[in-house]
Each structure stands twice: as C-alpha cells, then as structure tokens.
mmCIF file of C-alpha atoms in Angstrom:
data_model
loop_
_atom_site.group_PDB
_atom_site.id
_atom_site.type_symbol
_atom_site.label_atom_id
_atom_site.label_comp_id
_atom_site.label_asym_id
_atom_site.label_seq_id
_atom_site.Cartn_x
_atom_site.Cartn_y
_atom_site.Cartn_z
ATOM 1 C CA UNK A 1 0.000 0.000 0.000
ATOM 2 C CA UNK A 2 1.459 3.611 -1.206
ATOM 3 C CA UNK A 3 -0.756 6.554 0.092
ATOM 4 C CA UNK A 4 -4.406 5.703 -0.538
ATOM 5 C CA UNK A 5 -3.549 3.610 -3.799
ATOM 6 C CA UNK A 6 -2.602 -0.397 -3.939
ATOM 7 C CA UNK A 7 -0.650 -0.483 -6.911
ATOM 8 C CA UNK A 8 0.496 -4.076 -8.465
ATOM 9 C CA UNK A 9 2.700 -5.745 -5.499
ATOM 10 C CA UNK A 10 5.363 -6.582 -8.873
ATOM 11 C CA UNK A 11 5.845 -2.901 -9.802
ATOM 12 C CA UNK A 12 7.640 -2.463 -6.009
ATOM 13 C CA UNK A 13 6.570 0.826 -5.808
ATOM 14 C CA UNK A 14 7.830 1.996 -2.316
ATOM 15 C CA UNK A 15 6.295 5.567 -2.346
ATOM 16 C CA UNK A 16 3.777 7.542 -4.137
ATOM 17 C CA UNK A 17 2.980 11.250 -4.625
ATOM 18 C CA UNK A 18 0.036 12.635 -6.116
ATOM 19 C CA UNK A 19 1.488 15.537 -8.778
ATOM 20 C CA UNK A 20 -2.118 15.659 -10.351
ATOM 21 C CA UNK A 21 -6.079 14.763 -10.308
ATOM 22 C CA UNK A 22 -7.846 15.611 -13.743
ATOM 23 C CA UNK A 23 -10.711 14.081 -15.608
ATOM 24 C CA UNK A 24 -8.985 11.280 -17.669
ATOM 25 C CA UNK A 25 -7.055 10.251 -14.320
ATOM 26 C CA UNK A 26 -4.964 10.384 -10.683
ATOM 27 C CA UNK A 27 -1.235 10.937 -11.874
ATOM 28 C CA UNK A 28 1.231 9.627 -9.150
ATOM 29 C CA UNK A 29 5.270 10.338 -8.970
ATOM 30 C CA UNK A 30 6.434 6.625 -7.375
ATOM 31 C CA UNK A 31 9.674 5.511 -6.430
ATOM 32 C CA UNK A 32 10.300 2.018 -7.147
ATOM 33 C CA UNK A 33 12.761 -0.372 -5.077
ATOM 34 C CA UNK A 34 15.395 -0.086 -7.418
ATOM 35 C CA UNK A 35 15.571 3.535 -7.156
ATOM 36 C CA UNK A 36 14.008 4.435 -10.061
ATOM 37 C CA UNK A 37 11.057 7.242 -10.628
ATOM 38 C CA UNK A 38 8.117 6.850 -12.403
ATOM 39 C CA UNK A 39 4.867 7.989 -12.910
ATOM 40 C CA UNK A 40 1.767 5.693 -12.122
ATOM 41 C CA UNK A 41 -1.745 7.021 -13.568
ATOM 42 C CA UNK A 42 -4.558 5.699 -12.515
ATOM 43 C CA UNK A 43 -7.544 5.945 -15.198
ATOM 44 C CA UNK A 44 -10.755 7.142 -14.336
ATOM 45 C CA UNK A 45 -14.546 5.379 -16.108
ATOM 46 C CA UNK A 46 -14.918 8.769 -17.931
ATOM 47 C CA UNK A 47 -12.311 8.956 -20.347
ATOM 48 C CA UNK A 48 -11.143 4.722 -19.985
ATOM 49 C CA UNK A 49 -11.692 3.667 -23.659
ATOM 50 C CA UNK A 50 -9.398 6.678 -25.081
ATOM 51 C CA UNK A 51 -7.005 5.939 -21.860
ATOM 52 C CA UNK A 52 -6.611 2.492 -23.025
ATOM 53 C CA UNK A 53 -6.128 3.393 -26.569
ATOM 54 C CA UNK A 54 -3.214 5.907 -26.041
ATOM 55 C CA UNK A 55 -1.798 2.989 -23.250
ATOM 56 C CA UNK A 56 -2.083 0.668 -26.799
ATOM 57 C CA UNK A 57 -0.159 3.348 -28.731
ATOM 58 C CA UNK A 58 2.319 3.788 -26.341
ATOM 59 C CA UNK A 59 3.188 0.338 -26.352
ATOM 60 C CA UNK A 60 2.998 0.046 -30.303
ATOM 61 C CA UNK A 61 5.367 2.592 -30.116
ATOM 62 C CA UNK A 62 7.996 1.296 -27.287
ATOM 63 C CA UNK A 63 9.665 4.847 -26.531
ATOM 64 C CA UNK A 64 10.314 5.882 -29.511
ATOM 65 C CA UNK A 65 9.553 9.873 -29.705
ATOM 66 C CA UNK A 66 7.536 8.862 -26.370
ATOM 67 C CA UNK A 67 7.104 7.841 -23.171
ATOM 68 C CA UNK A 68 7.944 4.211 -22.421
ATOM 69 C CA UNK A 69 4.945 2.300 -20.873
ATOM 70 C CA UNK A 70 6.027 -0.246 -18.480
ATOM 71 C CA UNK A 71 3.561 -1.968 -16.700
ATOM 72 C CA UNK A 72 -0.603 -2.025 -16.972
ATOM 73 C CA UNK A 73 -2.749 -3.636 -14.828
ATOM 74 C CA UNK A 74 -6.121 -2.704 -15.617
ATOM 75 C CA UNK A 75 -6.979 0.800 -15.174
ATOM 76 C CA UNK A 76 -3.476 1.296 -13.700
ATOM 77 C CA UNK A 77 -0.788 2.676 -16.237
ATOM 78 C CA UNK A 78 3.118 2.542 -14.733
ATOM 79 C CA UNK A 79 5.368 4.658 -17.126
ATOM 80 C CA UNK A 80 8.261 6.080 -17.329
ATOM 81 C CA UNK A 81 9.050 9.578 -15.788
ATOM 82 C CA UNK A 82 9.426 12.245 -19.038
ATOM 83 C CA UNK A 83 10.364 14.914 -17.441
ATOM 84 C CA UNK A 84 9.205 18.084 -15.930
ATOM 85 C CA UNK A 85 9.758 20.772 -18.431
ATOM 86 C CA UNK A 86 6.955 21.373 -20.983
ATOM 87 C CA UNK A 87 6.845 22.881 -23.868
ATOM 88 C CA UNK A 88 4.816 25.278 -22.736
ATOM 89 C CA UNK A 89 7.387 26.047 -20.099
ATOM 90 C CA UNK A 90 9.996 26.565 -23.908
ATOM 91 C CA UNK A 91 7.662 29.377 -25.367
ATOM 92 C CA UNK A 92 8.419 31.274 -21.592
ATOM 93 C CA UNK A 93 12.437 30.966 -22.445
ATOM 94 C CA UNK A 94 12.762 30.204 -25.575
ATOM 95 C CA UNK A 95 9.806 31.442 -27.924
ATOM 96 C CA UNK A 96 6.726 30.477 -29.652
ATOM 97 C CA UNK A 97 8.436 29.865 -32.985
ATOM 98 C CA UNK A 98 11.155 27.862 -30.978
ATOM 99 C CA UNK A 99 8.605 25.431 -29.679
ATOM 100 C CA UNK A 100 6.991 24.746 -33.015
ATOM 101 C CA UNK A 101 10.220 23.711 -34.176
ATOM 102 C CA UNK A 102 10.479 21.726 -31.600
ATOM 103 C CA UNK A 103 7.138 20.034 -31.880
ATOM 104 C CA UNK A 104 7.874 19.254 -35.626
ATOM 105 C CA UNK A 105 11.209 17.751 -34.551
ATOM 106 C CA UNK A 106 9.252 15.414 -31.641
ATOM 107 C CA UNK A 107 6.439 14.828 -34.860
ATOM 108 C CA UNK A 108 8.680 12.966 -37.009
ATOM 109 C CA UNK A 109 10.635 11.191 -34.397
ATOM 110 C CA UNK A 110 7.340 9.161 -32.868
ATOM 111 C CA UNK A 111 5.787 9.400 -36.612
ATOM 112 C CA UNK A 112 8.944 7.346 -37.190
ATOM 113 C CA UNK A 113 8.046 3.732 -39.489
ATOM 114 C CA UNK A 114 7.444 0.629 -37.670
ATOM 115 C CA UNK A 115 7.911 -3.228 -38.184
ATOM 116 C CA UNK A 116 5.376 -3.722 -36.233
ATOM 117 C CA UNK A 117 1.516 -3.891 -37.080
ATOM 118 C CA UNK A 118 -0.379 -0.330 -35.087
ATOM 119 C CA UNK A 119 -2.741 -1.516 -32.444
ATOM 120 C CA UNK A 120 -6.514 -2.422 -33.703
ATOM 121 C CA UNK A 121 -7.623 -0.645 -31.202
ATOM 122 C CA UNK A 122 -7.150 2.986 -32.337
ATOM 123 C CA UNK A 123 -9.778 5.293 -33.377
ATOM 124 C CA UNK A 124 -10.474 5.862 -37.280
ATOM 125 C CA UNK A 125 -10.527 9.962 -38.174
ATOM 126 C CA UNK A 126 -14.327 8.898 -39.197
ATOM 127 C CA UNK A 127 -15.187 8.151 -35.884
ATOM 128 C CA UNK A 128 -12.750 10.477 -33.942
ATOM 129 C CA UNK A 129 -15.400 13.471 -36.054
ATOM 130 C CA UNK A 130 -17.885 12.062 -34.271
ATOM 131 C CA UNK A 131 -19.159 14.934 -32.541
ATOM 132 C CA UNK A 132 -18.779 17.119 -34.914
ATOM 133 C CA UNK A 133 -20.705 15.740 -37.537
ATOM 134 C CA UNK A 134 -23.925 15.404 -35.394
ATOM 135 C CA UNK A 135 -23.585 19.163 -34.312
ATOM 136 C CA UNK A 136 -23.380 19.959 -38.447
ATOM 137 C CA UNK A 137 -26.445 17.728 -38.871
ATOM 138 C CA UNK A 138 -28.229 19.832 -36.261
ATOM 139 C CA UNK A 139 -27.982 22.538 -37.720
ATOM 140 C CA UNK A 140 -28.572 21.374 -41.106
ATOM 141 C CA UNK A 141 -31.863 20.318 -40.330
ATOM 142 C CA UNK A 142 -32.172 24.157 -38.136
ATOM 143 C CA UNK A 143 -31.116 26.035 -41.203
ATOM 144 C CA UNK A 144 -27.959 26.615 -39.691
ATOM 145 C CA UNK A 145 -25.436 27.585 -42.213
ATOM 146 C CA UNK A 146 -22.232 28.238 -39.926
ATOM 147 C CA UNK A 147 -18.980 26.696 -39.205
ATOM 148 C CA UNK A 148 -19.474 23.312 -37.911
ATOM 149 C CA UNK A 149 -21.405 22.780 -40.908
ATOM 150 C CA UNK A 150 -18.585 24.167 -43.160
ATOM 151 C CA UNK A 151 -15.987 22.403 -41.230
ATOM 152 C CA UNK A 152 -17.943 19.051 -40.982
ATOM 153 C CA UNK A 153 -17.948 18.877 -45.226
ATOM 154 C CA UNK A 154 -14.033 19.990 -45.028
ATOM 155 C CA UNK A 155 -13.230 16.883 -42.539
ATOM 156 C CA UNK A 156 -15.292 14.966 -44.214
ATOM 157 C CA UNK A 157 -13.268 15.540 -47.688
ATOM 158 C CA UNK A 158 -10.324 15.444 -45.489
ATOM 159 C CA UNK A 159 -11.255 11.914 -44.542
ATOM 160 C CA UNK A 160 -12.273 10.479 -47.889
ATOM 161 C CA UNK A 161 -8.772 11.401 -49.241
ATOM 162 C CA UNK A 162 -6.291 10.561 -46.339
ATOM 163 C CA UNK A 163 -2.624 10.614 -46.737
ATOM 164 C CA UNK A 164 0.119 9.498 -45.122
ATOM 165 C CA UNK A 165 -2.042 6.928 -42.512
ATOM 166 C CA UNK A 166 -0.532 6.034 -39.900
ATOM 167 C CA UNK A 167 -0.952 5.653 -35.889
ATOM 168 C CA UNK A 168 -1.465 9.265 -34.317
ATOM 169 C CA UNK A 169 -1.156 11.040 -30.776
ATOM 170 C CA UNK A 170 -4.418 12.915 -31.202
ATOM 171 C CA UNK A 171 -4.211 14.957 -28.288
ATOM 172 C CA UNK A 172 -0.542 16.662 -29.228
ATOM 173 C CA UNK A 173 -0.452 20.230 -27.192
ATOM 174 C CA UNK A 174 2.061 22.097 -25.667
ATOM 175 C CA UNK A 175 1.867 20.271 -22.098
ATOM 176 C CA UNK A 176 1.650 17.026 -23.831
ATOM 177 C CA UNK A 177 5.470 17.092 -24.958
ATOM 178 C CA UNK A 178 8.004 17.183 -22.392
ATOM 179 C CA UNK A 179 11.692 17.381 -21.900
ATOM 180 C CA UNK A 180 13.735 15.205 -20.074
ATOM 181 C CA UNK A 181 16.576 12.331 -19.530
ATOM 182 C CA UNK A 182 15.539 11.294 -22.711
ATOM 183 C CA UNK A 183 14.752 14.517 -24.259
ATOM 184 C CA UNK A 184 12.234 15.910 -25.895
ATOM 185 C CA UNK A 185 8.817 13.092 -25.415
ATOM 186 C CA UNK A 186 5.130 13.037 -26.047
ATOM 187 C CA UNK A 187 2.818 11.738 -23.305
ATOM 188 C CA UNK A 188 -0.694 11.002 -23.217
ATOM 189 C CA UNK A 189 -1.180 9.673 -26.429
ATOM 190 C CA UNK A 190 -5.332 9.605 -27.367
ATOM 191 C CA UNK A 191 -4.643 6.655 -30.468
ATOM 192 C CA UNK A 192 -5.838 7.227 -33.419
ATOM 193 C CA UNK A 193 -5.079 6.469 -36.675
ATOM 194 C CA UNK A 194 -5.101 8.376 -39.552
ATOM 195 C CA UNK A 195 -3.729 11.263 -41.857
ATOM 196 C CA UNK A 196 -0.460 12.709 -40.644
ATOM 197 C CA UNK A 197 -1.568 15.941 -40.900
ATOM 198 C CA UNK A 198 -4.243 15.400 -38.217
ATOM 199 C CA UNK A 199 -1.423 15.278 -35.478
ATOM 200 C CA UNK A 200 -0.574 18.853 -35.275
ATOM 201 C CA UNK A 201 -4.297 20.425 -35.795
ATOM 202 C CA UNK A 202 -4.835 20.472 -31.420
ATOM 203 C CA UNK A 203 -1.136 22.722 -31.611
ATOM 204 C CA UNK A 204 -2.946 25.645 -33.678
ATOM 205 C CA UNK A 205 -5.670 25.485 -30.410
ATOM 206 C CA UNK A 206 -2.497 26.149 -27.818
ATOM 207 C CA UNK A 207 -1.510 26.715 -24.821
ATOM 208 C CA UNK A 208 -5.173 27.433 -24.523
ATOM 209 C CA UNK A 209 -4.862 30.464 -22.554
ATOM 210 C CA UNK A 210 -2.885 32.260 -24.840
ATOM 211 C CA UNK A 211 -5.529 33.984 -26.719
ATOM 212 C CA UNK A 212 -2.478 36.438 -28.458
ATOM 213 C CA UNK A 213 -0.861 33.561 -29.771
ATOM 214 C CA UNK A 214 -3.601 31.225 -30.930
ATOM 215 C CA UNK A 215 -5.629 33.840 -32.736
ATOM 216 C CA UNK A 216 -2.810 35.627 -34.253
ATOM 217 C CA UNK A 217 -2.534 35.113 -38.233
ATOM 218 C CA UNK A 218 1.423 35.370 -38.807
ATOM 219 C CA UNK A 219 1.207 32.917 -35.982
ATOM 220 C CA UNK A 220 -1.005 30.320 -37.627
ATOM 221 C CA UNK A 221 0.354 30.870 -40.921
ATOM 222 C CA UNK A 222 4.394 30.341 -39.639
ATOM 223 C CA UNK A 223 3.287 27.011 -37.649
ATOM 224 C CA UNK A 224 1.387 25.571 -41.142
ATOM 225 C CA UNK A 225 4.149 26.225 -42.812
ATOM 226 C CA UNK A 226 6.803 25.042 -40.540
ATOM 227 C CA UNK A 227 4.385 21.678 -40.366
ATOM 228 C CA UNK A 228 3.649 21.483 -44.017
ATOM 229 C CA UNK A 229 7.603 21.439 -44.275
ATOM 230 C CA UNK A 230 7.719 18.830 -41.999
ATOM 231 C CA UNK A 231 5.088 16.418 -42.993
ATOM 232 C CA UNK A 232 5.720 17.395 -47.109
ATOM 233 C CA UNK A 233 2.395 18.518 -47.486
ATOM 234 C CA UNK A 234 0.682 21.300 -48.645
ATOM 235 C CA UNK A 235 -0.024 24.614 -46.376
ATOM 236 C CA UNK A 236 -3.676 24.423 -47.079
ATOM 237 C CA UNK A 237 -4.134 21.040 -45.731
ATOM 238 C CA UNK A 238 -2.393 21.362 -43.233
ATOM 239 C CA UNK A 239 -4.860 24.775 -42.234
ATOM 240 C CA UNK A 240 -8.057 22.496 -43.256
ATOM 241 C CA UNK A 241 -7.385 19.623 -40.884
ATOM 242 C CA UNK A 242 -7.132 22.845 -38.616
ATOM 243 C CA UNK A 243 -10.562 23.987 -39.007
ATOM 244 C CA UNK A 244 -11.832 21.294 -39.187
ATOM 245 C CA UNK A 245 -10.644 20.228 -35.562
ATOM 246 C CA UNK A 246 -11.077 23.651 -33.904
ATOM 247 C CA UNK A 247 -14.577 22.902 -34.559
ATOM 248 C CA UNK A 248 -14.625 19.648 -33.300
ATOM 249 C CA UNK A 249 -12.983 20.874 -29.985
ATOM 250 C CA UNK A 250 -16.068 23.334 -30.053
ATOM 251 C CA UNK A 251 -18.242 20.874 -30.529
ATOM 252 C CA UNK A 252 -17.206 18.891 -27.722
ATOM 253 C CA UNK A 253 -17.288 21.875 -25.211
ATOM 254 C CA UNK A 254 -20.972 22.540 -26.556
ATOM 255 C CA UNK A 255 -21.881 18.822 -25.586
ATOM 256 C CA UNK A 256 -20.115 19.479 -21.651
ATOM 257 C CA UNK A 257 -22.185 22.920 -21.941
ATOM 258 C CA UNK A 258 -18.973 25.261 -21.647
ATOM 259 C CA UNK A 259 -19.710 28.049 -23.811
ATOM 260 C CA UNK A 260 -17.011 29.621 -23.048
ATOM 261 C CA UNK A 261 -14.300 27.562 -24.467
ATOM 262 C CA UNK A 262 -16.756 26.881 -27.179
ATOM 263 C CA UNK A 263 -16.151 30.005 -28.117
ATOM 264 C CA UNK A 264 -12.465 29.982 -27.670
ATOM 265 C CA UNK A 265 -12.424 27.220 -30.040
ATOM 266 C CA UNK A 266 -14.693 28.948 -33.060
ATOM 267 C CA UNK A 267 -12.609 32.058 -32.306
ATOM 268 C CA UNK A 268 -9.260 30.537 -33.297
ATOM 269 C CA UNK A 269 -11.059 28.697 -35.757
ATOM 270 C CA UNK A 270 -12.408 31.528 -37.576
ATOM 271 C CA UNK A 271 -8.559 32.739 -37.568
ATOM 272 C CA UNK A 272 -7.475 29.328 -39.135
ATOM 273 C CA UNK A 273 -10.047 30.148 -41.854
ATOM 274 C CA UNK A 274 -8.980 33.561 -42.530
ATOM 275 C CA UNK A 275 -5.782 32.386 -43.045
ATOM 276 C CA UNK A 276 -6.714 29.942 -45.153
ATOM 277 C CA UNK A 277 -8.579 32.423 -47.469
ATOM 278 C CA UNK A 278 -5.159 33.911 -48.303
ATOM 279 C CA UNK A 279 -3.181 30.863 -48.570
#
C-alpha cells in the first residue's frame, strides 16, 4: 500500500505522490525499489476507452519519440518519468516559434516507421469526427449555415482522401510534450489512426490560454508552414485539418455545456479560416 492507492505488489513501488487529479485520471510520482522514478496514472470510467487506446499506442510505439509504458494492470498505467519541463514552459524561455520547431522535430521522431503492425484498437478519423458531424447535422436540419457545418464537409473531404495513414497522438499540445533524460517526449497519447496531418491540428488550439498567440494570423500561418515542411504537405491542408478540428474541440465543449471555451475554439477557428482564405 502507497498513500491511498494499492498499486500491483510486482511494480515495487515503495512511495507515491500525487502531482495531479484531472478528468482522464490520478497521476502519481512513485519511487520504485530499485531507485528508479516513475509515474503511475490511474484511469478514471470517464475517459477509460481513449485511456486504453493511447496505453495501446504507447506500447505500439515502445519509446520511440515517447514515453515508455512499463507496466498495466487494468486501469493502472506505470510509465516512465518524461520529465518536468513542458513545452509550454519553452515558449516562456525560448519562444513560440522555438517550440513549433520543436514540436515538428518530436512529430517525425514518434511518426517514425514501424515493423510492427499499429494496435486495432485505435480510433479511425471517421469516428474520432464524431461529434462534430452530429452538431453539423443539427444545424442542417435548423437552417444553420455556420462553421461546424462548413468544417464538418471539409473533414469529411479530409477523410475520404487521407494521406500518409498512420498511428497518431491525437491529443498533441504544448503540455503534452516534455523534456527530459531522454529529451524531448510526447505523453498522453489519445490513439488514433489516420492522416499525418491530423497530429498537429490540437497545436494551432495552444496553450489554450494564450488567446495572443492562438488567434494571431502570422502565428497560424508560420506554424502551417513550418508543419507542411515537416510532414511534405501542402499549407492548405495542413490549415483544413485545422478547421476542421477547432470545430470539433467546439463541438465537444458545446456537448459538456462550456460556452465559453466553445467560443475559444470557433474564435481561433475563424482565424485558421482567414488564413486559409489567403493561402
């Protein structure tokens, strides 16, 4: 027993501190008899099928470009410890532009090829759109001509003429790539699997606070570029996927009834599509 957690009597965790308590889980720092530090995350019922996905990607993808599962048991993910500089943390010291760079550098590393076959659990894009697709179909049938509509045709396009497929983080954000020991990881993987370009859409969205940055044009137009570079695609596609998701992430905060971040989302939407006008 460590704290008010039994974790697996193998893992020989000795102690356990709780560094955080959010909706997908309980994230624990342990020290195991060896010595070594971790990070134990127990997964909570409300977000347990993505959880289990992203633990399935992260052991498709056996620390390369991210962090190493170790153990599972259940609902109980050991890992290994990434780090405690984000790249959030990088904008602060380094820049905005620097941490782009950065996050196309970490891209190709865990888009790296593998030998072995991606997990059949990970989402399809199809289903992943989900939620956005319903909120278009509302409105259709309201006479709602608006952007969930527009952006629900886009990722639909987007979908029926995929690219580069391949297993995907699908939650990649600023506080989801960390630097450590190892360098520069992901963590918290969503699994999905799909275009390329898909990856980077959530970075356009963050660090969510930081209105200035992500509804600023030149912004949005140097990280497209920088990932169209790095995934050899084209600008606009890169800006479509985009859209397309910053209305999905509004669509989700319209089904948890947060307007407000619902209209964080359309905002920095409706500066993706602006952008895209011109490009």
């Amino acid at each position: 027993m460590t704290g008010s957690f039994s974790f697996p009597a193998e893992w020989a965790i000795e102690s356990a501190r709780q560094i955080a308590d959010t909706v997908v889980g309980t994230v624990y720092e342990v020290t195991r008899a060896g010595g070594e530090v971790d990070i134990a995350k127990v997964l909570k019922p409300r977000a347990l099928e993505d959880s289990l996905r992203g633990a399935d990607f992260m052991a498709w993808r056996d620390g390369i470009g991210c962090v190493r599962l170790i153990a599972r048991s259940q609902n109980v993910l050991l890992m290994e410890h990434a780090g405690k500089v984000t790249l959030r943390d990088r904008i602060a010291t380094h820049g905005d532009r620097d941490a782009t760079r950065i996050a196309a550098e970490v891209l190709t590393e865990y888009h790296r090829p593998s030998e072995t076959p991606p997990p059949a659990s990970l989402q399809p894009l199809q289903r992943y759109f989900s939620s956005l697709f319903k909120k278009a179909e509302e409105d259709h049938r309201n006479g709602i001509t608006g952007p969930f509509v527009e952006a629900a045709e886009m990722a639909q396009a987007l979908i029926a003429d995929q690219r580069n497929v391949k297993p995907l983080h699908g939650d990649l954000h600023h506080e989801n790539i960390i630097f450590g020991p190892r360098g520069w990881l992901i963590i918290d993987p969503a699994g999905l699997i799909g275009d390329a370009a898909l990856d980077i859409a959530n970075m356009f969205s963050n660090p969510l606070d930081r209105h200035d940055l992500t509804r600023d044009e030149d912004r949005i137009a140097f990280m497209a570029g920088v990932f169209a570079d790095t995934l050899k695609r084209d600008v606009r596609t890169i800006l479509r996927y985009a859209f397309a998701y910053g209305c999905l992430s509004a669509a989700w905060h319209e089904e948890d009834g947060n307007e407000k971040d619902r209209g964080h989302e359309l905002a920095v939407a409706a500066a993706i599509k602006n952008v895209l006008r011109q490009a």
